[in-house]
Structures are given as structure tokens and as C-alpha cells.
Short mmCIF file of C-alpha atoms and ligand atoms in Angstrom, two decimals:
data_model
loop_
_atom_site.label_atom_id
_atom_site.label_comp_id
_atom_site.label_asym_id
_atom_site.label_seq_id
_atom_site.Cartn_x
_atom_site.Cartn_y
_atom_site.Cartn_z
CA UNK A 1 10.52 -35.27 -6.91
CA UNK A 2 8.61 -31.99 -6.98
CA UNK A 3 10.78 -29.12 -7.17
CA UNK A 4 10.37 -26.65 -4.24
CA UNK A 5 9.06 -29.61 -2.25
CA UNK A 6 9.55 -27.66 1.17
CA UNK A 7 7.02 -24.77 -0.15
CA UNK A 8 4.13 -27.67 -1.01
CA UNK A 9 4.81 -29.54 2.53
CA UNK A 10 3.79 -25.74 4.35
CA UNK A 11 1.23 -25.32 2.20
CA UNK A 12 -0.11 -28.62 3.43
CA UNK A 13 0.78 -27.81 6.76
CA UNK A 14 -1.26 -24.42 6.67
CA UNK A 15 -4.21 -25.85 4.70
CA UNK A 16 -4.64 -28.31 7.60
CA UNK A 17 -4.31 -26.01 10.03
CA UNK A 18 -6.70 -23.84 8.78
CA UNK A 19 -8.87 -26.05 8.10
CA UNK A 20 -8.99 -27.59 11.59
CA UNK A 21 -8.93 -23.72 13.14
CA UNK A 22 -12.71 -23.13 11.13
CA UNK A 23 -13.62 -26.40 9.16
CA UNK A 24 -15.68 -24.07 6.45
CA UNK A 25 -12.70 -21.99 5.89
CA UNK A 26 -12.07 -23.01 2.72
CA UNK A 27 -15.56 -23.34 1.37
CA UNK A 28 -17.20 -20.36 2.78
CA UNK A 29 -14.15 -18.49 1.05
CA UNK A 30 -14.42 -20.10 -2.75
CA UNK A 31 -17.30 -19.05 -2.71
CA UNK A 32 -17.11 -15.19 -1.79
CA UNK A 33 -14.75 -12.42 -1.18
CA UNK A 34 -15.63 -9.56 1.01
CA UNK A 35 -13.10 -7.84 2.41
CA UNK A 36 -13.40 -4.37 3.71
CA UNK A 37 -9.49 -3.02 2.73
CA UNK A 38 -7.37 -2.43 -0.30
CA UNK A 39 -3.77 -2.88 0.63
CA UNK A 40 -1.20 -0.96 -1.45
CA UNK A 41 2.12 -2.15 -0.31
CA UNK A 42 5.56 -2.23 -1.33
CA UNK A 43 6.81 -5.96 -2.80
CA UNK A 44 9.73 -5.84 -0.72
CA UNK A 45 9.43 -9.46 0.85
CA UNK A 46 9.92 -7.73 4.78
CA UNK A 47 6.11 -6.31 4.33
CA UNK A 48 3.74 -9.20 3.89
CA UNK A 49 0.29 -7.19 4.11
CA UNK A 50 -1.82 -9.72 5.41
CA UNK A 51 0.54 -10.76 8.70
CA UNK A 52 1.12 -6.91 9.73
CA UNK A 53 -2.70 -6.38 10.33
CA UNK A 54 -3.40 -10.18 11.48
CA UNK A 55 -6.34 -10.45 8.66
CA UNK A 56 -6.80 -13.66 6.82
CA UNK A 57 -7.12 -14.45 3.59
CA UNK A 58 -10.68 -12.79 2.04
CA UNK A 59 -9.95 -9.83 4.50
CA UNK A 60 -7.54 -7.85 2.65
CA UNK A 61 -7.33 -7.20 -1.11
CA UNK A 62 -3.77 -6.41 -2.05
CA UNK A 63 -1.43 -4.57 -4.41
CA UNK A 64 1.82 -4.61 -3.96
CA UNK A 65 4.64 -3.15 -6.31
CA UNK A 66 8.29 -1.65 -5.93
CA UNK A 67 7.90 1.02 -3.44
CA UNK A 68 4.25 2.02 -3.44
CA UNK A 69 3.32 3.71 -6.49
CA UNK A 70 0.22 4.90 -7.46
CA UNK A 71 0.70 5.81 -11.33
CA UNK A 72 -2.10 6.73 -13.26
CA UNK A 73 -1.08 5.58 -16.26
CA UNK A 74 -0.97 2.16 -14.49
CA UNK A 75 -3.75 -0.21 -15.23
CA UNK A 76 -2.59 -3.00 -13.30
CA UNK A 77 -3.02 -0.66 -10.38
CA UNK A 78 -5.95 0.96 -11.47
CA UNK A 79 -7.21 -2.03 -12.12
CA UNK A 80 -6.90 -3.35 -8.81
CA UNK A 81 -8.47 -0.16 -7.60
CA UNK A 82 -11.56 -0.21 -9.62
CA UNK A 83 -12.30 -3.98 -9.13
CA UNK A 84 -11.90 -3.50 -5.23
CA UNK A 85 -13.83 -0.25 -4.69
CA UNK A 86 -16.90 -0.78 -7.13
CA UNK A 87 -16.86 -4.02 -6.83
CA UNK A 88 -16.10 -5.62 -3.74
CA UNK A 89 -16.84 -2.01 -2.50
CA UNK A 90 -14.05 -1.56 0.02
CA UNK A 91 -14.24 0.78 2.60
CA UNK A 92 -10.80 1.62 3.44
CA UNK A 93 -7.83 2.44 0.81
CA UNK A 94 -4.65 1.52 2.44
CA UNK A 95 -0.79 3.22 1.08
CA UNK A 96 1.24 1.79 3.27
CA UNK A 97 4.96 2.26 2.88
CA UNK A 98 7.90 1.07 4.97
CA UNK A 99 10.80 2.61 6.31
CA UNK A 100 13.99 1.81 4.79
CA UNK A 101 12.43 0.85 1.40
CA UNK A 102 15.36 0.04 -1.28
CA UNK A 103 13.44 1.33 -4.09
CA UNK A 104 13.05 5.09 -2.42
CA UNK A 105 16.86 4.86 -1.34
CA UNK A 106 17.84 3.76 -4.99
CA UNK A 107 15.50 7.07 -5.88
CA UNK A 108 17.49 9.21 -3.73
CA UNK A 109 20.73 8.32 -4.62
CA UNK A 110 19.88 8.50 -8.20
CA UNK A 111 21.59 4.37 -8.19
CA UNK A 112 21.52 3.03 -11.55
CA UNK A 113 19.68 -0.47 -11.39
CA UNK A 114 18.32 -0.86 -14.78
CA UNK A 115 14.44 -0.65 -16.01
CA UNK A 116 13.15 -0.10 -12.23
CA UNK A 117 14.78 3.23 -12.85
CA UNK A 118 11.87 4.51 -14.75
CA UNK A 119 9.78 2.81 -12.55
CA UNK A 120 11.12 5.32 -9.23
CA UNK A 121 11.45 8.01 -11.29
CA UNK A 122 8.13 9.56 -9.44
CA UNK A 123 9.64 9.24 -6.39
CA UNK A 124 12.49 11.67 -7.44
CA UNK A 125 10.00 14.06 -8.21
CA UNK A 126 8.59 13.59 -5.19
CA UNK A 127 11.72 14.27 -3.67
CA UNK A 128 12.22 17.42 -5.73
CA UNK A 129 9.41 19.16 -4.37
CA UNK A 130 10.22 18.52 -1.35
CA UNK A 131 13.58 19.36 -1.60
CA UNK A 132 13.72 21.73 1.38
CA UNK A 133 12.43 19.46 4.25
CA UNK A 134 15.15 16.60 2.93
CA UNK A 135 17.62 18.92 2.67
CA UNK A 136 17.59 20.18 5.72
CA UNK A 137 18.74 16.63 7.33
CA UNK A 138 21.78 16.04 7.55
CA UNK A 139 21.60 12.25 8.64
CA UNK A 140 20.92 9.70 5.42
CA UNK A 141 19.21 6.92 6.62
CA UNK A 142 16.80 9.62 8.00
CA UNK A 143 16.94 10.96 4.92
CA UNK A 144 15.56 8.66 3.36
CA UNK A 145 12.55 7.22 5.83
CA UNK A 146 11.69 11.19 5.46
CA UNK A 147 11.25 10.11 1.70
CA UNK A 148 9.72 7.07 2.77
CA UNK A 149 7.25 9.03 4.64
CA UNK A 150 6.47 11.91 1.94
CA UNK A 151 5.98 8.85 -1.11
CA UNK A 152 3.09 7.71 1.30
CA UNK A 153 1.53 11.01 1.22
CA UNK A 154 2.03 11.88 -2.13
CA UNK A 155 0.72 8.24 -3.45
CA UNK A 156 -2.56 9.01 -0.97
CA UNK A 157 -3.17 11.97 -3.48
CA UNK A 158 -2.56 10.26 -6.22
CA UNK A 159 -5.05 7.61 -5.21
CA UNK A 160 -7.69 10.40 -4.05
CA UNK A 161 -6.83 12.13 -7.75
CA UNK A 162 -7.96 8.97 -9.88
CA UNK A 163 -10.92 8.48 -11.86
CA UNK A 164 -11.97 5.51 -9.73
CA UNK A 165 -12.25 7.13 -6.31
CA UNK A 166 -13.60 10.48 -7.39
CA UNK A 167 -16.34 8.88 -9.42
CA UNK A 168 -17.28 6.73 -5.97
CA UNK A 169 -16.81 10.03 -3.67
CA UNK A 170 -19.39 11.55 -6.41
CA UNK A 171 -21.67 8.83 -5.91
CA UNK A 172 -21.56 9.34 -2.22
CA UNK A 173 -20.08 5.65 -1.40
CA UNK A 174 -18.49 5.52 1.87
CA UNK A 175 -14.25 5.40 1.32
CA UNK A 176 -11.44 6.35 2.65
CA UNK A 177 -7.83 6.70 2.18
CA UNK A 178 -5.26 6.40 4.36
CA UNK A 179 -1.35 6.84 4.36
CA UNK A 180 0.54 4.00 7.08
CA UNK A 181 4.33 3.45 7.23
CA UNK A 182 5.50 0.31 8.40
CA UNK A 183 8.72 0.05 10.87
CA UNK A 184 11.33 -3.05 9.65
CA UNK A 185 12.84 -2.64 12.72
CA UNK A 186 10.21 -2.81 15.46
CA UNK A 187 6.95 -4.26 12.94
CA UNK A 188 4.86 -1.57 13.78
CA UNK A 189 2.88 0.46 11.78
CA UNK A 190 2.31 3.93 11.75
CA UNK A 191 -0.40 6.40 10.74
CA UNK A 192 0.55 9.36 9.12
CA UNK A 193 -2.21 11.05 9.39
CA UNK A 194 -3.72 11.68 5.96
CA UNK A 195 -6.74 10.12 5.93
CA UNK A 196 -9.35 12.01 3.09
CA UNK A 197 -12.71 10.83 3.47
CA UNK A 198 -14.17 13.46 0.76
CA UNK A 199 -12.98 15.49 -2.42
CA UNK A 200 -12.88 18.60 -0.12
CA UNK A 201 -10.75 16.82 2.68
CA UNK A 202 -8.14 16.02 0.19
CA UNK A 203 -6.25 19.71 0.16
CA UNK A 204 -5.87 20.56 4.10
CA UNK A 205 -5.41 17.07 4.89
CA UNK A 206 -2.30 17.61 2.38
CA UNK A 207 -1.20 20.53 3.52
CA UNK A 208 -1.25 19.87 7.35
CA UNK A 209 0.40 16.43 6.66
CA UNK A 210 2.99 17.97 5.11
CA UNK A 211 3.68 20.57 7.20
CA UNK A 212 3.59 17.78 10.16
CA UNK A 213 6.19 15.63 8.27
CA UNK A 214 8.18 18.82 7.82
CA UNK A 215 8.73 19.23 11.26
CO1 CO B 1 10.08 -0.93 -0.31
#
């Protein structure tokens, strides 16, 4: 018997479905890929990319890792970015981050979890320069969607900073970048207003979205 057998019977299930939804589904997809938006997501299993913005697959090229990082000394990431933007030539960079997210709680409370640890190390830094806004509130859980909400913004500059999307801003190819925080609780998104469009854009946008999220 095939192990996992429940996984293969809804993979069935949805293949037929899709298939009987747009019978060239399938085809049309193998043998192109054009979508218009790179996801950046956190893993965390409550977040699945594709579902929150009702795109289907081909629509939405995604990276996801624990809590949203945008390192620059990470090539799986910056992999991911190159491929999409000067290849595929996506249109729209996506951070999104969620509220709640375990990995920028374990940040805040400095929790000991193992390797990950160096991993969310960023996001204390993060946290450190914005030590005065997260000081000043009192309530935890709030404490840490605040985080939640300043990771986004920091990993949209980190995004804007790289290589990858300077070199296509200096080309003049059309991209953005945009910062979106996803609600657990309700499954809504929403925009935190960072979007940078242009090299120039990137400083006030940063500034006035900070001062916004300070508020
Ligand atoms: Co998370």
C-alpha cells in the first residue's frame, strides 16, 4: 500500500477537477510559466500563498522560509529572486508576513530552539532598532504583530537593496515591491503601505512607513 495514500487520492481528486474546470490546464501550463508575482512568504503551514490571493498554479512564483527573510547572503532566496524578475520578469515583489508568526515571537523572546536561532537572528536586530516603538507597548501579543509588521518593512528594503532589483530598476524594467501582512485570525491581508517602485522611492517610502507603524 502506498504510504500517505490519503495525500495521492486528493491529488487525484484535484487533478480531475482541474482538469474538468479548463481541460488544457495541464498542458497549456507544462509548457509555460508566466506569472506576474513573486511571493515571499513565511513557511508557517497557516499561510499557503497561492489560496490567500485565489491565483492558480503558474500565477504566483513563491518563496517561502521561516518568517520572511530576505538575507543577502542567501542564494536560495536570491536565487529565486533573480530567476523570477529577469526571467519570468515579474512585475510585482510580494513580502508578505503574518501576524502571530512563531519565528518573530521566538525572536522576541530571545527562545532557544536550536539552529533556527541564527536563522531569526535579523529579526532581533530588527527589533533593536526599533526598540522604542516596541517598547512603548505594553501588551505582548501586540508586541509582537508590531514586530511582525516592522520584519515586513525591513525585508521590503532588503529586497529593494539587492543586486537583482537594482540592476532591473537601472535597466528601467517595470517592478515593484510591496510589504502585505496576513491576519490568522480573520484571513485577510493587509497592505502596509511600502510599495517602492524606483531607487529614489525606496527612502521616504521607509521613513513614512515607519513613522505610520509607529503610531
Ligand atoms: Co511565520
Amino acid at each position: 500500500m502506498r504510504v500517505l495514500k490519503d495525500l495521492f487520492d486528493n491529488n487525484r481528486s484535484w487533478a480531475e477537477q482541474m482538469q474538468a474546470q479548463h481541460p488544457q490546464f495541464f498542458l497549456e501550463l507544462s509548457r509555460q510559466q508566466s506569472p506576474r508575482y513573486l511571493w515571499i512568504g513565511c513557511a508557517d503551514s497557516r499561510v499557503p500563498a497561492n489560496q490567500i490571493v485565489g491565483l492558480l498554479p503558474g500565477e504566483l512564483f513563491v518563496h517561502r522560509n521561516v518568517a520572511n527573510l530576505v538575507i543577502q547572503t542567501d542564494f536560495n532566496c536570491l536565487s529565486v529572486m533573480q530567476y523570477a524578475i529577469e526571467v519570468l520578469k515579474v512585475k510585482h515583489v510580494i513580502v508578505c508576513g503574518h501576524y502571530g508568526c512563531g519565528g518573530v515571537r521566538a525572536a522576541l523572546e530571545n527562545t532557544r530552539l536550536g539552529l533556527i536561532d541564527n536563522w531569526l537572528r535579523p529579526i532581533q536586530r530588527v527589533a533593536d532598532r526599533h526598540a522604542a516603538t516596541l517598547d512603548a507597548i505594553s501588551d505582548h501579543a501586540a508586541c509582537v504583530d508590531k514586530l511582525c509588521e516592522l520584519n515586513v518593512i525591513e525585508q521590503v528594503v532588503n529586497v529593494c537593496q539587492t543586486t537583482i532589483v537594482q540592476d532591473a530598476w537601472a535597466r528601467d524594467q517595470e517592478l515593484s515591491v510591496h510589504g502585505w501582512i496576513y491576519s490568522l485570525a480573520d484571513g485577510l491581508l493587509r497592505d502596509l503601505d511600502v510599495c517602492v517602485t524606483c531607487p529614489d522611492e525606496m527612502r521616504a517610502t521607509y521613513a513614512e512607513a515607519r513613522q505610520a507603524i509607529s503610531r
